[in-house]
Protein backbone atom coordinates (compact mmCIF):
# COMPACT_ATOMS: atom_id res chain seq x y z
CA UNK A 1 0.00 0.00 0.00
CA UNK A 2 1.42 3.40 -0.99
CA UNK A 3 2.07 5.88 1.75
CA UNK A 4 0.72 9.40 1.35
CA UNK A 5 2.47 12.48 2.70
CA UNK A 6 1.10 14.25 5.75
CA UNK A 7 1.37 17.65 4.01
CA UNK A 8 2.16 18.60 0.42
CA UNK A 9 2.90 22.29 -0.17
CA UNK A 10 3.70 24.07 -3.40
CA UNK A 11 4.86 27.64 -3.73
CA UNK A 12 6.24 29.97 -6.34
CA UNK A 13 8.75 32.64 -5.38
CA UNK A 14 9.54 35.72 -7.45
CA UNK A 15 12.19 38.38 -6.84
CA UNK A 16 10.00 40.49 -4.50
CA UNK A 17 9.16 37.51 -2.30
CA UNK A 18 12.79 36.39 -2.35
CA UNK A 19 13.79 39.87 -1.13
CA UNK A 20 11.33 39.55 1.75
CA UNK A 21 12.63 36.10 2.63
CA UNK A 22 16.25 37.29 2.50
CA UNK A 23 15.48 40.21 4.82
CA UNK A 24 13.69 37.89 7.26
CA UNK A 25 16.64 35.49 7.33
CA UNK A 26 19.01 38.18 8.60
CA UNK A 27 19.94 37.64 12.21
CA UNK A 28 17.53 39.55 14.48
CA UNK A 29 20.47 41.12 16.31
CA UNK A 30 21.68 42.54 13.00
CA UNK A 31 18.24 43.82 12.04
CA UNK A 32 18.09 45.81 15.29
CA UNK A 33 21.80 46.41 15.76
CA UNK A 34 22.59 47.99 12.41
CA UNK A 35 20.22 50.96 12.83
CA UNK A 36 21.58 51.53 16.34
CA UNK A 37 25.15 51.46 15.00
CA UNK A 38 24.23 53.84 12.17
CA UNK A 39 22.69 56.39 14.55
CA UNK A 40 25.63 56.06 16.94
CA UNK A 41 28.06 56.71 14.08
CA UNK A 42 26.14 59.83 13.02
CA UNK A 43 26.31 61.12 16.60
CA UNK A 44 30.06 60.39 16.68
CA UNK A 45 30.46 62.21 13.37
CA UNK A 46 28.67 65.28 14.72
CA UNK A 47 30.89 65.26 17.82
CA UNK A 48 34.00 64.86 15.63
CA UNK A 49 32.87 67.75 13.44
CA UNK A 50 32.35 69.90 16.55
CA UNK A 51 35.98 69.29 17.55
CA UNK A 52 37.19 69.68 13.92
CA UNK A 53 38.33 66.07 13.55
CA UNK A 54 37.44 65.92 9.87
CA UNK A 55 38.94 62.50 9.16
CA UNK A 56 37.09 60.82 12.03
CA UNK A 57 33.85 62.56 11.10
CA UNK A 58 34.18 61.32 7.52
CA UNK A 59 35.03 57.82 8.74
CA UNK A 60 32.02 57.72 11.08
CA UNK A 61 29.66 58.97 8.34
CA UNK A 62 31.07 56.42 5.91
CA UNK A 63 30.57 53.61 8.42
CA UNK A 64 27.03 54.85 9.13
CA UNK A 65 26.20 54.82 5.41
CA UNK A 66 27.70 51.35 5.08
CA UNK A 67 25.54 49.96 7.89
CA UNK A 68 22.43 51.48 6.30
CA UNK A 69 23.43 49.89 3.00
CA UNK A 70 23.84 46.48 4.62
CA UNK A 71 20.50 46.70 6.41
CA UNK A 72 18.37 48.19 3.64
CA UNK A 73 19.90 47.42 0.27
CA UNK A 74 21.85 44.17 0.73
CA UNK A 75 18.78 41.86 0.93
CA UNK A 76 17.43 43.32 -2.32
CA UNK A 77 20.79 42.95 -4.02
CA UNK A 78 21.22 39.35 -2.87
CA UNK A 79 17.71 38.44 -4.03
CA UNK A 80 18.22 40.04 -7.46
CA UNK A 81 21.53 38.21 -7.87
CA UNK A 82 19.95 34.89 -6.93
CA UNK A 83 17.14 35.45 -9.44
CA UNK A 84 19.63 36.39 -12.18
CA UNK A 85 21.40 33.10 -11.52
CA UNK A 86 18.11 31.23 -11.85
CA UNK A 87 17.25 33.09 -15.05
CA UNK A 88 20.67 32.42 -16.53
CA UNK A 89 20.80 28.76 -15.53
CA UNK A 90 17.16 27.74 -15.91
CA UNK A 91 15.52 30.47 -17.94
CA UNK A 92 12.96 30.99 -15.18
CA UNK A 93 12.05 34.15 -13.29
CA UNK A 94 10.00 32.22 -10.73
CA UNK A 95 11.25 29.51 -8.38
CA UNK A 96 8.73 26.68 -8.06
CA UNK A 97 9.19 24.61 -4.94
CA UNK A 98 7.47 21.64 -3.34
CA UNK A 99 7.63 20.77 0.35
CA UNK A 100 6.57 17.22 1.10
CA UNK A 101 6.13 16.35 4.77
CA UNK A 102 6.36 12.61 5.37
CA UNK A 103 6.01 10.96 8.79
CA UNK A 104 9.81 10.48 8.96
CA UNK A 105 11.00 13.75 7.44
CA UNK A 106 10.72 16.60 4.99
CA UNK A 107 11.59 16.52 1.29
CA UNK A 108 12.30 19.87 -0.38
CA UNK A 109 12.07 19.80 -4.17
CA UNK A 110 13.16 22.78 -6.25
CA UNK A 111 11.24 22.15 -9.45
CA UNK A 112 13.09 24.94 -11.26
CA UNK A 113 16.51 23.32 -10.91
CA UNK A 114 15.29 19.74 -10.37
CA UNK A 115 17.19 19.65 -7.09
CA UNK A 116 15.97 17.79 -4.03
CA UNK A 117 17.13 17.35 -0.46
CA UNK A 118 15.79 15.31 2.40
CA UNK A 119 15.66 16.42 6.01
CA UNK A 120 14.90 14.14 8.90
CA UNK A 121 12.88 15.91 11.58
CA UNK A 122 15.65 15.28 14.13
CA UNK A 123 18.00 17.56 12.14
CA UNK A 124 15.70 20.56 12.65
CA UNK A 125 17.05 22.31 15.72
CA UNK A 126 15.08 25.57 15.58
CA UNK A 127 11.61 26.60 14.42
CA UNK A 128 11.01 30.34 14.29
CA UNK A 129 8.32 32.63 13.01
CA UNK A 130 9.19 36.11 11.75
CA UNK A 131 6.98 38.49 9.79
CA UNK A 132 4.56 35.64 9.10
CA UNK A 133 7.22 33.32 7.65
CA UNK A 134 7.83 29.97 9.28
CA UNK A 135 11.54 29.19 9.25
CA UNK A 136 13.04 25.76 9.89
CA UNK A 137 16.76 25.79 10.78
CA UNK A 138 18.91 22.66 10.65
CA UNK A 139 22.09 22.04 12.61
CA UNK A 140 24.13 22.47 9.39
CA UNK A 141 22.64 25.97 8.85
CA UNK A 142 20.27 24.94 6.09
CA UNK A 143 17.06 26.94 6.13
CA UNK A 144 13.59 26.10 4.85
CA UNK A 145 11.13 28.98 4.71
CA UNK A 146 7.39 28.65 4.39
CA UNK A 147 5.51 31.72 3.20
CA UNK A 148 2.61 33.24 5.16
CA UNK A 149 0.07 32.50 2.41
CA UNK A 150 1.07 28.84 2.42
CA UNK A 151 0.72 28.70 6.22
CA UNK A 152 -2.76 30.20 6.05
CA UNK A 153 -3.86 27.44 3.66
CA UNK A 154 -2.45 24.76 6.00
CA UNK A 155 -3.28 25.74 9.60
CA UNK A 156 -2.37 22.29 10.95
CA UNK A 157 1.23 22.47 9.71
CA UNK A 158 2.74 24.36 12.66
CA UNK A 159 1.30 22.04 15.34
CA UNK A 160 2.39 19.08 13.20
CA UNK A 161 5.99 20.39 13.04
CA UNK A 162 6.06 21.19 16.75
CA UNK A 163 4.98 17.61 17.43
CA UNK A 164 7.52 16.09 15.01
CA UNK A 165 10.40 18.25 16.28
CA UNK A 166 9.97 18.23 20.08
CA UNK A 167 13.62 19.09 20.81
CA UNK A 168 13.69 22.06 18.44
CA UNK A 169 14.00 25.54 19.93
CA UNK A 170 10.97 27.72 19.28
CA UNK A 171 10.89 31.41 18.57
CA UNK A 172 7.62 33.21 17.98
CA UNK A 173 5.63 29.99 17.58
PDB file of C-alpha atoms in Angstrom:
ATOM      1  CA  UNK A   1       0.000   0.000   0.000  1.00  0.00           C
ATOM      2  CA  UNK A   2       1.417   3.398  -0.986  1.00  0.00           C
ATOM      3  CA  UNK A   3       2.074   5.881   1.753  1.00  0.00           C
ATOM      4  CA  UNK A   4       0.722   9.402   1.351  1.00  0.00           C
ATOM      5  CA  UNK A   5       2.467  12.484   2.702  1.00  0.00           C
ATOM      6  CA  UNK A   6       1.098  14.254   5.750  1.00  0.00           C
ATOM      7  CA  UNK A   7       1.372  17.649   4.012  1.00  0.00           C
ATOM      8  CA  UNK A   8       2.159  18.595   0.416  1.00  0.00           C
ATOM      9  CA  UNK A   9       2.898  22.287  -0.172  1.00  0.00           C
ATOM     10  CA  UNK A  10       3.697  24.067  -3.399  1.00  0.00           C
ATOM     11  CA  UNK A  11       4.863  27.637  -3.729  1.00  0.00           C
ATOM     12  CA  UNK A  12       6.240  29.967  -6.345  1.00  0.00           C
ATOM     13  CA  UNK A  13       8.749  32.639  -5.381  1.00  0.00           C
ATOM     14  CA  UNK A  14       9.541  35.717  -7.448  1.00  0.00           C
ATOM     15  CA  UNK A  15      12.190  38.378  -6.839  1.00  0.00           C
ATOM     16  CA  UNK A  16       9.998  40.489  -4.504  1.00  0.00           C
ATOM     17  CA  UNK A  17       9.159  37.514  -2.304  1.00  0.00           C
ATOM     18  CA  UNK A  18      12.785  36.388  -2.346  1.00  0.00           C
ATOM     19  CA  UNK A  19      13.788  39.869  -1.133  1.00  0.00           C
ATOM     20  CA  UNK A  20      11.328  39.552   1.748  1.00  0.00           C
ATOM     21  CA  UNK A  21      12.625  36.104   2.634  1.00  0.00           C
ATOM     22  CA  UNK A  22      16.246  37.286   2.504  1.00  0.00           C
ATOM     23  CA  UNK A  23      15.483  40.209   4.817  1.00  0.00           C
ATOM     24  CA  UNK A  24      13.694  37.894   7.257  1.00  0.00           C
ATOM     25  CA  UNK A  25      16.637  35.494   7.330  1.00  0.00           C
ATOM     26  CA  UNK A  26      19.014  38.181   8.596  1.00  0.00           C
ATOM     27  CA  UNK A  27      19.943  37.639  12.213  1.00  0.00           C
ATOM     28  CA  UNK A  28      17.525  39.554  14.484  1.00  0.00           C
ATOM     29  CA  UNK A  29      20.470  41.119  16.309  1.00  0.00           C
ATOM     30  CA  UNK A  30      21.682  42.537  12.998  1.00  0.00           C
ATOM     31  CA  UNK A  31      18.239  43.821  12.035  1.00  0.00           C
ATOM     32  CA  UNK A  32      18.087  45.810  15.294  1.00  0.00           C
ATOM     33  CA  UNK A  33      21.795  46.414  15.758  1.00  0.00           C
ATOM     34  CA  UNK A  34      22.590  47.995  12.410  1.00  0.00           C
ATOM     35  CA  UNK A  35      20.223  50.962  12.826  1.00  0.00           C
ATOM     36  CA  UNK A  36      21.578  51.534  16.339  1.00  0.00           C
ATOM     37  CA  UNK A  37      25.150  51.457  15.001  1.00  0.00           C
ATOM     38  CA  UNK A  38      24.227  53.841  12.171  1.00  0.00           C
ATOM     39  CA  UNK A  39      22.691  56.390  14.550  1.00  0.00           C
ATOM     40  CA  UNK A  40      25.633  56.060  16.935  1.00  0.00           C
ATOM     41  CA  UNK A  41      28.064  56.715  14.078  1.00  0.00           C
ATOM     42  CA  UNK A  42      26.136  59.826  13.020  1.00  0.00           C
ATOM     43  CA  UNK A  43      26.310  61.125  16.600  1.00  0.00           C
ATOM     44  CA  UNK A  44      30.055  60.394  16.682  1.00  0.00           C
ATOM     45  CA  UNK A  45      30.458  62.212  13.365  1.00  0.00           C
ATOM     46  CA  UNK A  46      28.666  65.285  14.725  1.00  0.00           C
ATOM     47  CA  UNK A  47      30.890  65.257  17.817  1.00  0.00           C
ATOM     48  CA  UNK A  48      34.001  64.857  15.626  1.00  0.00           C
ATOM     49  CA  UNK A  49      32.868  67.754  13.441  1.00  0.00           C
ATOM     50  CA  UNK A  50      32.349  69.896  16.549  1.00  0.00           C
ATOM     51  CA  UNK A  51      35.976  69.287  17.553  1.00  0.00           C
ATOM     52  CA  UNK A  52      37.192  69.676  13.924  1.00  0.00           C
ATOM     53  CA  UNK A  53      38.330  66.067  13.547  1.00  0.00           C
ATOM     54  CA  UNK A  54      37.444  65.917   9.869  1.00  0.00           C
ATOM     55  CA  UNK A  55      38.941  62.501   9.162  1.00  0.00           C
ATOM     56  CA  UNK A  56      37.092  60.819  12.032  1.00  0.00           C
ATOM     57  CA  UNK A  57      33.855  62.559  11.095  1.00  0.00           C
ATOM     58  CA  UNK A  58      34.175  61.322   7.520  1.00  0.00           C
ATOM     59  CA  UNK A  59      35.032  57.821   8.744  1.00  0.00           C
ATOM     60  CA  UNK A  60      32.022  57.724  11.084  1.00  0.00           C
ATOM     61  CA  UNK A  61      29.665  58.966   8.338  1.00  0.00           C
ATOM     62  CA  UNK A  62      31.073  56.425   5.907  1.00  0.00           C
ATOM     63  CA  UNK A  63      30.566  53.610   8.424  1.00  0.00           C
ATOM     64  CA  UNK A  64      27.032  54.849   9.133  1.00  0.00           C
ATOM     65  CA  UNK A  65      26.201  54.819   5.406  1.00  0.00           C
ATOM     66  CA  UNK A  66      27.700  51.353   5.084  1.00  0.00           C
ATOM     67  CA  UNK A  67      25.537  49.960   7.893  1.00  0.00           C
ATOM     68  CA  UNK A  68      22.428  51.476   6.299  1.00  0.00           C
ATOM     69  CA  UNK A  69      23.430  49.891   3.000  1.00  0.00           C
ATOM     70  CA  UNK A  70      23.838  46.480   4.620  1.00  0.00           C
ATOM     71  CA  UNK A  71      20.505  46.701   6.414  1.00  0.00           C
ATOM     72  CA  UNK A  72      18.368  48.195   3.639  1.00  0.00           C
ATOM     73  CA  UNK A  73      19.905  47.423   0.271  1.00  0.00           C
ATOM     74  CA  UNK A  74      21.846  44.175   0.728  1.00  0.00           C
ATOM     75  CA  UNK A  75      18.782  41.858   0.929  1.00  0.00           C
ATOM     76  CA  UNK A  76      17.432  43.325  -2.322  1.00  0.00           C
ATOM     77  CA  UNK A  77      20.785  42.953  -4.020  1.00  0.00           C
ATOM     78  CA  UNK A  78      21.223  39.348  -2.866  1.00  0.00           C
ATOM     79  CA  UNK A  79      17.712  38.436  -4.035  1.00  0.00           C
ATOM     80  CA  UNK A  80      18.222  40.037  -7.463  1.00  0.00           C
ATOM     81  CA  UNK A  81      21.532  38.213  -7.869  1.00  0.00           C
ATOM     82  CA  UNK A  82      19.945  34.890  -6.925  1.00  0.00           C
ATOM     83  CA  UNK A  83      17.137  35.446  -9.444  1.00  0.00           C
ATOM     84  CA  UNK A  84      19.630  36.394 -12.176  1.00  0.00           C
ATOM     85  CA  UNK A  85      21.402  33.097 -11.522  1.00  0.00           C
ATOM     86  CA  UNK A  86      18.108  31.233 -11.847  1.00  0.00           C
ATOM     87  CA  UNK A  87      17.248  33.093 -15.047  1.00  0.00           C
ATOM     88  CA  UNK A  88      20.670  32.418 -16.531  1.00  0.00           C
ATOM     89  CA  UNK A  89      20.798  28.762 -15.530  1.00  0.00           C
ATOM     90  CA  UNK A  90      17.164  27.738 -15.914  1.00  0.00           C
ATOM     91  CA  UNK A  91      15.518  30.473 -17.944  1.00  0.00           C
ATOM     92  CA  UNK A  92      12.965  30.986 -15.179  1.00  0.00           C
ATOM     93  CA  UNK A  93      12.049  34.146 -13.291  1.00  0.00           C
ATOM     94  CA  UNK A  94      10.002  32.222 -10.729  1.00  0.00           C
ATOM     95  CA  UNK A  95      11.251  29.509  -8.381  1.00  0.00           C
ATOM     96  CA  UNK A  96       8.731  26.685  -8.061  1.00  0.00           C
ATOM     97  CA  UNK A  97       9.191  24.611  -4.941  1.00  0.00           C
ATOM     98  CA  UNK A  98       7.466  21.639  -3.340  1.00  0.00           C
ATOM     99  CA  UNK A  99       7.634  20.769   0.347  1.00  0.00           C
ATOM    100  CA  UNK A 100       6.573  17.223   1.102  1.00  0.00           C
ATOM    101  CA  UNK A 101       6.125  16.348   4.769  1.00  0.00           C
ATOM    102  CA  UNK A 102       6.359  12.610   5.374  1.00  0.00           C
ATOM    103  CA  UNK A 103       6.013  10.957   8.795  1.00  0.00           C
ATOM    104  CA  UNK A 104       9.815  10.476   8.962  1.00  0.00           C
ATOM    105  CA  UNK A 105      11.003  13.752   7.436  1.00  0.00           C
ATOM    106  CA  UNK A 106      10.717  16.596   4.993  1.00  0.00           C
ATOM    107  CA  UNK A 107      11.587  16.519   1.291  1.00  0.00           C
ATOM    108  CA  UNK A 108      12.301  19.865  -0.382  1.00  0.00           C
ATOM    109  CA  UNK A 109      12.071  19.796  -4.170  1.00  0.00           C
ATOM    110  CA  UNK A 110      13.163  22.782  -6.246  1.00  0.00           C
ATOM    111  CA  UNK A 111      11.243  22.152  -9.453  1.00  0.00           C
ATOM    112  CA  UNK A 112      13.088  24.941 -11.258  1.00  0.00           C
ATOM    113  CA  UNK A 113      16.513  23.319 -10.910  1.00  0.00           C
ATOM    114  CA  UNK A 114      15.294  19.738 -10.372  1.00  0.00           C
ATOM    115  CA  UNK A 115      17.194  19.650  -7.090  1.00  0.00           C
ATOM    116  CA  UNK A 116      15.973  17.787  -4.026  1.00  0.00           C
ATOM    117  CA  UNK A 117      17.133  17.354  -0.459  1.00  0.00           C
ATOM    118  CA  UNK A 118      15.787  15.313   2.396  1.00  0.00           C
ATOM    119  CA  UNK A 119      15.665  16.423   6.005  1.00  0.00           C
ATOM    120  CA  UNK A 120      14.896  14.135   8.904  1.00  0.00           C
ATOM    121  CA  UNK A 121      12.879  15.910  11.580  1.00  0.00           C
ATOM    122  CA  UNK A 122      15.647  15.280  14.129  1.00  0.00           C
ATOM    123  CA  UNK A 123      17.999  17.563  12.141  1.00  0.00           C
ATOM    124  CA  UNK A 124      15.701  20.558  12.647  1.00  0.00           C
ATOM    125  CA  UNK A 125      17.046  22.308  15.723  1.00  0.00           C
ATOM    126  CA  UNK A 126      15.077  25.571  15.584  1.00  0.00           C
ATOM    127  CA  UNK A 127      11.613  26.604  14.422  1.00  0.00           C
ATOM    128  CA  UNK A 128      11.010  30.335  14.285  1.00  0.00           C
ATOM    129  CA  UNK A 129       8.320  32.626  13.013  1.00  0.00           C
ATOM    130  CA  UNK A 130       9.193  36.107  11.747  1.00  0.00           C
ATOM    131  CA  UNK A 131       6.978  38.487   9.787  1.00  0.00           C
ATOM    132  CA  UNK A 132       4.562  35.641   9.103  1.00  0.00           C
ATOM    133  CA  UNK A 133       7.219  33.323   7.652  1.00  0.00           C
ATOM    134  CA  UNK A 134       7.830  29.967   9.285  1.00  0.00           C
ATOM    135  CA  UNK A 135      11.542  29.194   9.247  1.00  0.00           C
ATOM    136  CA  UNK A 136      13.041  25.763   9.885  1.00  0.00           C
ATOM    137  CA  UNK A 137      16.756  25.788  10.776  1.00  0.00           C
ATOM    138  CA  UNK A 138      18.915  22.665  10.652  1.00  0.00           C
ATOM    139  CA  UNK A 139      22.092  22.040  12.606  1.00  0.00           C
ATOM    140  CA  UNK A 140      24.133  22.467   9.391  1.00  0.00           C
ATOM    141  CA  UNK A 141      22.642  25.971   8.852  1.00  0.00           C
ATOM    142  CA  UNK A 142      20.265  24.943   6.095  1.00  0.00           C
ATOM    143  CA  UNK A 143      17.059  26.938   6.127  1.00  0.00           C
ATOM    144  CA  UNK A 144      13.591  26.098   4.846  1.00  0.00           C
ATOM    145  CA  UNK A 145      11.125  28.982   4.706  1.00  0.00           C
ATOM    146  CA  UNK A 146       7.387  28.649   4.394  1.00  0.00           C
ATOM    147  CA  UNK A 147       5.506  31.715   3.199  1.00  0.00           C
ATOM    148  CA  UNK A 148       2.605  33.241   5.160  1.00  0.00           C
ATOM    149  CA  UNK A 149       0.071  32.501   2.407  1.00  0.00           C
ATOM    150  CA  UNK A 150       1.067  28.839   2.424  1.00  0.00           C
ATOM    151  CA  UNK A 151       0.722  28.705   6.220  1.00  0.00           C
ATOM    152  CA  UNK A 152      -2.764  30.199   6.050  1.00  0.00           C
ATOM    153  CA  UNK A 153      -3.865  27.445   3.662  1.00  0.00           C
ATOM    154  CA  UNK A 154      -2.447  24.756   5.995  1.00  0.00           C
ATOM    155  CA  UNK A 155      -3.278  25.742   9.597  1.00  0.00           C
ATOM    156  CA  UNK A 156      -2.365  22.288  10.950  1.00  0.00           C
ATOM    157  CA  UNK A 157       1.232  22.474   9.713  1.00  0.00           C
ATOM    158  CA  UNK A 158       2.743  24.361  12.658  1.00  0.00           C
ATOM    159  CA  UNK A 159       1.297  22.042  15.339  1.00  0.00           C
ATOM    160  CA  UNK A 160       2.391  19.085  13.201  1.00  0.00           C
ATOM    161  CA  UNK A 161       5.987  20.393  13.038  1.00  0.00           C
ATOM    162  CA  UNK A 162       6.062  21.185  16.746  1.00  0.00           C
ATOM    163  CA  UNK A 163       4.977  17.609  17.431  1.00  0.00           C
ATOM    164  CA  UNK A 164       7.524  16.094  15.005  1.00  0.00           C
ATOM    165  CA  UNK A 165      10.398  18.250  16.282  1.00  0.00           C
ATOM    166  CA  UNK A 166       9.967  18.231  20.082  1.00  0.00           C
ATOM    167  CA  UNK A 167      13.616  19.088  20.812  1.00  0.00           C
ATOM    168  CA  UNK A 168      13.693  22.061  18.437  1.00  0.00           C
ATOM    169  CA  UNK A 169      13.998  25.537  19.931  1.00  0.00           C
ATOM    170  CA  UNK A 170      10.969  27.718  19.278  1.00  0.00           C
ATOM    171  CA  UNK A 171      10.893  31.411  18.569  1.00  0.00           C
ATOM    172  CA  UNK A 172       7.619  33.208  17.979  1.00  0.00           C
ATOM    173  CA  UNK A 173       5.629  29.993  17.581  1.00  0.00           C
TER     174      UNK A 173
END
